[in-house]
Rosetta silent file (secondary structure, phi, psi, omega in degrees, C-alpha in Angstrom):
SEQUENCE: XXXXXXXXXXXXXXXXXXXXXXXXXXXXXXXXXXXXXXXXXXXXXXXXXXXXXXXXXXXXXXXXXXXXXXXXXXXXXXXXXXXXXXXXXXXXXXXXXXXXXXXXXXXXXXXXXXXXXXXXXXXXXXXXXXXXXXXXXXXXXXXXXXXXXXXXXXXXXXXXXXXXXXXXXXXX
SCORE:     score description
SCORE:     0.000 S_00000001
   1 L     0.000  125.481  178.376   22.295   -8.219   15.000 S_00000001
   2 L   -82.706  128.860 -169.073   22.133   -8.713   11.225 S_00000001
   3 L  -109.814  -23.555 -171.973   21.212  -12.322   10.466 S_00000001
   4 L  -159.098  152.090  171.825   20.831  -12.179    6.708 S_00000001
   5 L  -137.249  133.321 -179.777   21.406   -9.925    3.571 S_00000001
   6 L  -115.568  128.306  174.804   19.696  -10.100    0.326 S_00000001
   7 L   -89.954  120.728 -179.558   21.393   -8.408   -2.683 S_00000001
   8 L  -105.981  155.855  177.311   18.779   -6.886   -5.109 S_00000001
   9 L   -91.699   13.779 -171.203   19.300   -5.902   -8.677 S_00000001
  10 L  -160.485  164.918  176.044   17.142   -2.833   -8.115 S_00000001
  11 L   -90.617  136.651 -178.738   16.220   -0.280   -5.654 S_00000001
  12 L   -84.267  131.700 -178.865   13.720   -0.999   -3.087 S_00000001
  13 L  -106.692  -41.241  175.149   10.910    1.496   -2.490 S_00000001
  14 E  -148.745  166.833  178.882    8.612   -0.629   -0.250 S_00000001
  15 E  -126.822  148.066  167.616    8.279   -4.093    1.308 S_00000001
  16 E  -143.421  155.769 -175.104    5.337   -6.244    2.109 S_00000001
  17 E  -134.405  142.090  169.065    5.471   -9.851    3.450 S_00000001
  18 E  -153.236  131.117 -174.447    3.162  -12.771    3.283 S_00000001
  19 L    45.096 -116.519 -176.226    3.995  -16.473    4.282 S_00000001
  20 L  -107.498   27.773 -172.817    7.510  -17.022    2.820 S_00000001
  21 E  -122.274  136.230  174.656    7.346  -14.324    0.246 S_00000001
  22 E  -105.271  132.117 -177.477    8.691  -10.724    0.222 S_00000001
  23 E  -108.617  125.937 -173.195    6.898   -8.295   -2.124 S_00000001
  24 E  -133.986  125.003  168.018    9.318   -5.451   -3.198 S_00000001
  25 E   -99.904  152.504 -177.913    8.437   -2.281   -5.183 S_00000001
  26 L  -124.713   17.186 -168.046   10.912   -0.341   -7.172 S_00000001
  27 E    87.054  -38.414  179.043    8.863    2.718   -8.280 S_00000001
  28 L  -130.068    6.148  172.939    7.852    1.013  -11.627 S_00000001
  29 E  -146.587  163.278  178.802    7.828   -2.772  -10.849 S_00000001
  30 E  -125.863  127.557  177.064    6.725   -5.149   -8.303 S_00000001
  31 E  -118.420  162.167  174.074    8.960   -8.263   -7.560 S_00000001
  32 E  -125.437  136.724 -175.152    8.399  -11.278   -5.322 S_00000001
  33 E  -127.272  116.331  175.528   11.298  -12.841   -3.528 S_00000001
  34 E   -86.459  122.933 -175.965   10.940  -16.300   -1.769 S_00000001
  35 L   -67.711  -37.822 -176.224   12.872  -16.221    1.395 S_00000001
  36 L   -75.956  -43.888 -176.511   13.560  -19.990    1.652 S_00000001
  37 L   -82.737  -18.799 -173.158   14.560  -20.606   -1.938 S_00000001
  38 L    76.915    3.496 -177.771   16.297  -17.388   -2.551 S_00000001
  39 L   -90.233  134.495  171.146   14.472  -17.056   -5.886 S_00000001
  40 E  -128.268  161.547 -178.478   12.978  -13.780   -7.064 S_00000001
  41 E  -155.919  152.728  166.724   11.017  -12.691  -10.146 S_00000001
  42 E   -74.716  134.625  178.742    9.200   -9.684  -11.454 S_00000001
  43 E   -99.618  -41.521 -176.833    5.485   -9.841  -10.994 S_00000001
  44 E  -155.183  155.694  178.809    4.275   -6.705  -12.571 S_00000001
  45 E  -149.353  143.077  176.157    5.733   -3.540  -14.314 S_00000001
  46 L  -152.366  110.655 -178.076    4.359   -0.296  -15.500 S_00000001
  47 L   -98.616   19.055 -176.509    6.825    2.315  -17.128 S_00000001
  48 L   -82.616    1.115  177.613    4.246    4.934  -17.913 S_00000001
  49 L  -165.850 -177.037 -170.691    5.416    7.237  -15.149 S_00000001
  50 L   -79.637  -48.803 -176.988    7.978    7.808  -12.488 S_00000001
  51 L  -121.427   68.215  179.168    6.079    6.190   -9.506 S_00000001
  52 L   -83.816  -19.478 -179.040    3.611    3.772  -11.076 S_00000001
  53 E  -133.875   70.568 -167.727    4.420    0.976   -8.676 S_00000001
  54 L   -78.677  -71.313 -170.985    5.140    2.993   -5.461 S_00000001
  55 L  -124.608  162.214 -175.136    4.023    1.132   -2.338 S_00000001
  56 E  -147.416  159.474  177.630    2.427   -2.235   -1.872 S_00000001
  57 E  -149.601  154.033 -171.850    0.356   -4.377    0.545 S_00000001
  58 E  -120.483  132.619 -179.805   -0.703   -8.034    0.598 S_00000001
  59 L   -60.158  155.247  175.469   -4.247   -9.338    1.431 S_00000001
  60 L   -52.241  -34.680  179.533   -4.314  -11.523    4.567 S_00000001
  61 L   -88.478   -5.241 -176.684   -4.788  -14.691    2.651 S_00000001
  62 L    78.595   -0.452 -176.207   -2.051  -13.710    0.174 S_00000001
  63 L   -70.046  -23.723 -174.497   -4.341  -13.946   -2.905 S_00000001
  64 E  -139.176  143.703  174.736   -4.042  -10.285   -3.755 S_00000001
  65 E  -117.294  132.258 -177.698   -1.451   -7.511   -3.923 S_00000001
  66 E  -104.289  133.229  173.171   -2.434   -3.866   -3.668 S_00000001
  67 E  -130.564  147.725  171.605   -0.137   -1.249   -5.129 S_00000001
  68 E   -91.043  132.718  176.834   -0.343    2.561   -5.251 S_00000001
  69 E  -108.751   86.113 -174.273    0.158    4.276   -8.594 S_00000001
  70 L   -62.476  -39.483 -175.024    1.233    7.700   -7.454 S_00000001
  71 L   -64.350  -31.585 -173.318    1.785    8.935  -10.982 S_00000001
  72 L  -119.252    3.556  174.932   -1.631    8.204  -12.263 S_00000001
  73 L    61.129   57.670 -176.890   -3.609    8.434   -8.831 S_00000001
  74 E  -128.547  161.416  169.801   -4.667    4.754   -8.810 S_00000001
  75 E  -125.228  117.760 -169.970   -4.970    1.934   -6.513 S_00000001
  76 E  -108.532  138.684  175.560   -4.204   -1.265   -8.427 S_00000001
  77 E  -117.053  126.105  173.645   -5.114   -4.888   -7.370 S_00000001
  78 E  -112.371  155.860  172.242   -3.161   -7.798   -8.628 S_00000001
  79 E   -83.558  174.683 -178.496   -3.605  -11.401   -8.082 S_00000001
  80 L   -57.302  -22.479 -177.945   -0.708  -13.381   -6.542 S_00000001
  81 L   -86.925  -12.849  178.331    0.633  -14.149   -9.919 S_00000001
  82 L    99.895    7.636  178.068    0.897  -10.448  -10.870 S_00000001
  83 L   -69.109  130.879  174.463   -2.238  -10.417  -13.131 S_00000001
  84 E   -74.313  124.021 -176.754   -4.112   -7.013  -12.905 S_00000001
  85 E   -99.509  -46.294 -179.487   -7.472   -7.567  -11.420 S_00000001
  86 E  -153.912  154.350  171.254   -8.628   -3.943  -11.116 S_00000001
  87 E  -126.481  117.476 -177.779   -7.566   -0.324  -11.430 S_00000001
  88 E  -105.251  126.114  175.920   -9.297    2.057   -9.076 S_00000001
  89 L  -126.539  156.505 -176.812   -9.488    5.759   -9.418 S_00000001
  90 L  -164.366  141.481 -177.246  -11.429    8.305   -7.475 S_00000001
  91 L   -55.352  -24.799  175.758  -11.374   12.100   -7.128 S_00000001
  92 L   -92.156    9.744 -176.391  -10.218   11.817   -3.518 S_00000001
  93 L  -111.314   63.880 -179.390   -7.441    9.335   -4.422 S_00000001
  94 L   -96.331  129.092 -176.875   -4.852   12.027   -5.333 S_00000001
  95 L    46.978   61.699 -177.635   -1.224   11.061   -5.156 S_00000001
  96 E   -70.910  138.284 -177.730   -1.717    7.866   -3.261 S_00000001
  97 E  -115.068  -85.868 -163.732    1.427    6.916   -1.295 S_00000001
  98 E   -89.558  154.213  175.019    1.032    4.246    1.314 S_00000001
  99 E  -136.608  139.001  177.147   -1.450    1.294    1.264 S_00000001
 100 E  -139.209  132.272 -179.045   -2.336   -0.947    4.189 S_00000001
 101 E  -116.963  135.798  178.780   -4.559   -3.962    4.272 S_00000001
 102 L   -95.454  172.641  178.942   -5.799   -5.306    7.645 S_00000001
 103 L   -59.337  -29.990  175.066   -6.593   -8.731    8.761 S_00000001
 104 L   -84.312    7.572 -179.864  -10.239   -7.995    8.120 S_00000001
 105 L    69.740   34.289  172.723   -9.382   -7.002    4.480 S_00000001
 106 L   -84.759  123.749  179.053   -9.932   -3.175    5.151 S_00000001
 107 E  -101.579  121.583  176.338   -7.874   -1.209    2.670 S_00000001
 108 E  -108.239  138.936  179.654   -6.366    2.074    3.820 S_00000001
 109 E  -134.840  142.535  173.188   -4.488    4.546    1.515 S_00000001
 110 E  -107.780  140.203 -170.856   -2.827    7.781    2.307 S_00000001
 111 E  -122.414  127.335 -176.258   -3.033   10.527   -0.298 S_00000001
 112 L   -74.340  -53.342 -171.807   -0.319   13.344   -0.416 S_00000001
 113 L   -55.915  -34.400 -179.093   -2.168   15.879   -2.590 S_00000001
 114 L  -101.031  -10.332 -174.629   -5.126   16.201   -0.239 S_00000001
 115 L    55.568   49.242 -178.096   -3.257   15.295    3.041 S_00000001
 116 E  -128.823  164.693  168.610   -5.830   12.711    3.681 S_00000001
 117 E  -126.305  136.756 -175.364   -6.232    8.952    4.588 S_00000001
 118 E  -128.775  166.106  173.119   -9.072    7.080    2.986 S_00000001
 119 E  -117.109  121.144  172.378  -10.615    3.649    3.100 S_00000001
 120 E   -88.721  120.272  179.197  -11.303    1.900   -0.053 S_00000001
 121 E  -106.134  159.651  174.541  -14.695    0.084    0.361 S_00000001
 122 L    88.694   11.756 -177.638  -16.580   -2.262   -1.619 S_00000001
 123 L   -55.467  -43.916 -173.936  -13.494   -4.533   -2.546 S_00000001
 124 L   -74.338  -35.865 -170.338  -15.524   -7.804   -2.399 S_00000001
 125 L   -93.943   -8.451 -177.386  -18.666   -6.785   -4.349 S_00000001
 126 L    70.341   14.407  173.473  -16.625   -4.591   -6.947 S_00000001
 127 L  -107.302   72.259 -169.131  -18.474   -1.386   -6.440 S_00000001
 128 L   -75.928  146.494  168.194  -15.496    0.385   -4.826 S_00000001
 129 E  -150.212 -177.143 -173.826  -15.700    3.742   -3.417 S_00000001
 130 E  -118.787  131.897  176.504  -13.712    5.950   -1.055 S_00000001
 131 E  -109.934  113.141  177.249  -14.642    6.623    2.638 S_00000001
 132 E   -67.021  134.647  174.842  -12.612    9.643    3.992 S_00000001
 133 E  -108.856  -36.772  176.805  -11.148    8.948    7.408 S_00000001
 134 E  -160.537  148.708 -178.041   -9.078   11.847    8.222 S_00000001
 135 L  -158.731 -127.186 -162.208   -7.749   15.097    6.578 S_00000001
 136 H   -67.509  -36.315  178.360   -7.228   18.768    7.100 S_00000001
 137 H   -63.108  -25.841  175.627   -8.954   19.012   10.532 S_00000001
 138 H   -87.464   -2.976  179.414   -6.694   16.310   11.804 S_00000001
 139 L    57.295   56.474 -178.981   -3.636   18.269   10.402 S_00000001
 140 L   -93.673   83.176  175.548   -2.262   15.327    8.421 S_00000001
 141 L   -76.688  104.652  179.974    0.681   16.935    6.693 S_00000001
 142 L    59.132   63.372  174.311    2.083   14.434    4.238 S_00000001
 143 E   -67.396  109.811 -173.566    0.759   11.065    5.403 S_00000001
 144 E  -112.323   -5.419  177.417    3.401    8.790    4.182 S_00000001
 145 E  -156.888  148.830 -178.404    3.093    5.536    5.928 S_00000001
 146 E  -134.211  156.439  171.657    0.237    3.475    7.633 S_00000001
 147 E  -163.902  138.282 -173.194   -0.135    0.577   10.031 S_00000001
 148 E  -105.146  130.680  179.135   -3.133   -0.653   11.656 S_00000001
 149 E   -95.389  112.082  179.254   -3.179   -1.677   15.414 S_00000001
 150 L   -72.933  -29.256 -177.645   -5.881   -4.336   15.660 S_00000001
 151 L   -68.648  -24.379 -179.775   -5.848   -4.354   19.454 S_00000001
 152 L  -119.853    3.264 -179.175   -6.853   -0.804   19.769 S_00000001
 153 L    54.316   43.893  179.303   -8.722   -0.243   16.463 S_00000001
 154 E  -119.219  142.578  170.933   -6.308    2.504   15.576 S_00000001
 155 E  -102.601  110.263  175.045   -4.658    3.529   12.324 S_00000001
 156 E   -83.641  129.879 -174.416   -1.056    4.764   12.827 S_00000001
 157 E  -125.406  116.451  179.531   -0.056    7.346   10.409 S_00000001
 158 E   -88.353  125.747 -171.354    3.435    8.706    9.885 S_00000001
 159 E  -101.076  124.055  174.551    3.516   12.449    8.726 S_00000001
 160 L   -80.866  -27.280 -175.564    6.583   13.414    6.706 S_00000001
 161 L   -68.642  -35.848 -170.727    6.157   17.105    6.896 S_00000001
 162 L  -128.602   16.122  169.424    6.508   17.443   10.617 S_00000001
 163 L    59.824   42.295 -175.259    8.238   14.202   11.699 S_00000001
 164 E  -124.109  160.706  167.506    5.271   13.063   13.689 S_00000001
 165 E  -122.874  127.691 -178.597    3.229    9.886   14.072 S_00000001
 166 E  -127.943  151.102  174.707   -0.416   10.163   14.967 S_00000001
 167 E   -95.031  136.990  175.546   -3.138    7.676   15.844 S_00000001
 168 E  -120.268  115.687  171.819   -6.598    7.830   14.298 S_00000001
 169 E   -79.603  127.776 -168.109   -9.304    5.939   16.193 S_00000001
 170 L   -91.911  143.259  169.089  -11.634    4.149   13.748 S_00000001
 171 L  -101.250  148.041  178.118  -15.370    3.956   14.346 S_00000001
 172 L   -94.815    0.000    0.000  -17.263    0.941   13.483 S_00000001
């Protein structure tokens, strides 16, 4: 049953939610839409490529927004006002698509070029690096969406090439 409809002035590529706000990416910009007030505004924009603001995730406390820049192989961190805090690049961060942040602030990113899922570690101390989680041996053909199941400590990955969803058991 449809309960509400929001008319956007742009195409929606991805959504993230925190508190009363929807964060919406459009391939080149990030918008925030307040559900209660119905007010929206652009937080961030990057017109230097086709998919520079591709997918997004919000930190558990709502203080940071993470976006994948597919065109330039980056993971970008913004504060809640849209100010860029960091731009992270790494050789294993090729064609990043999905980004997911868990309740414990773990950042997971799926990368199409290498058919891998990685964890960006070191977010708090600023010495970020990549921890590979899964790749060719798990046969991750086009990992395009991520979701973390905290009750089972599994990362659920949607695969675009073969219309499958796989679960990855995470080790502590």
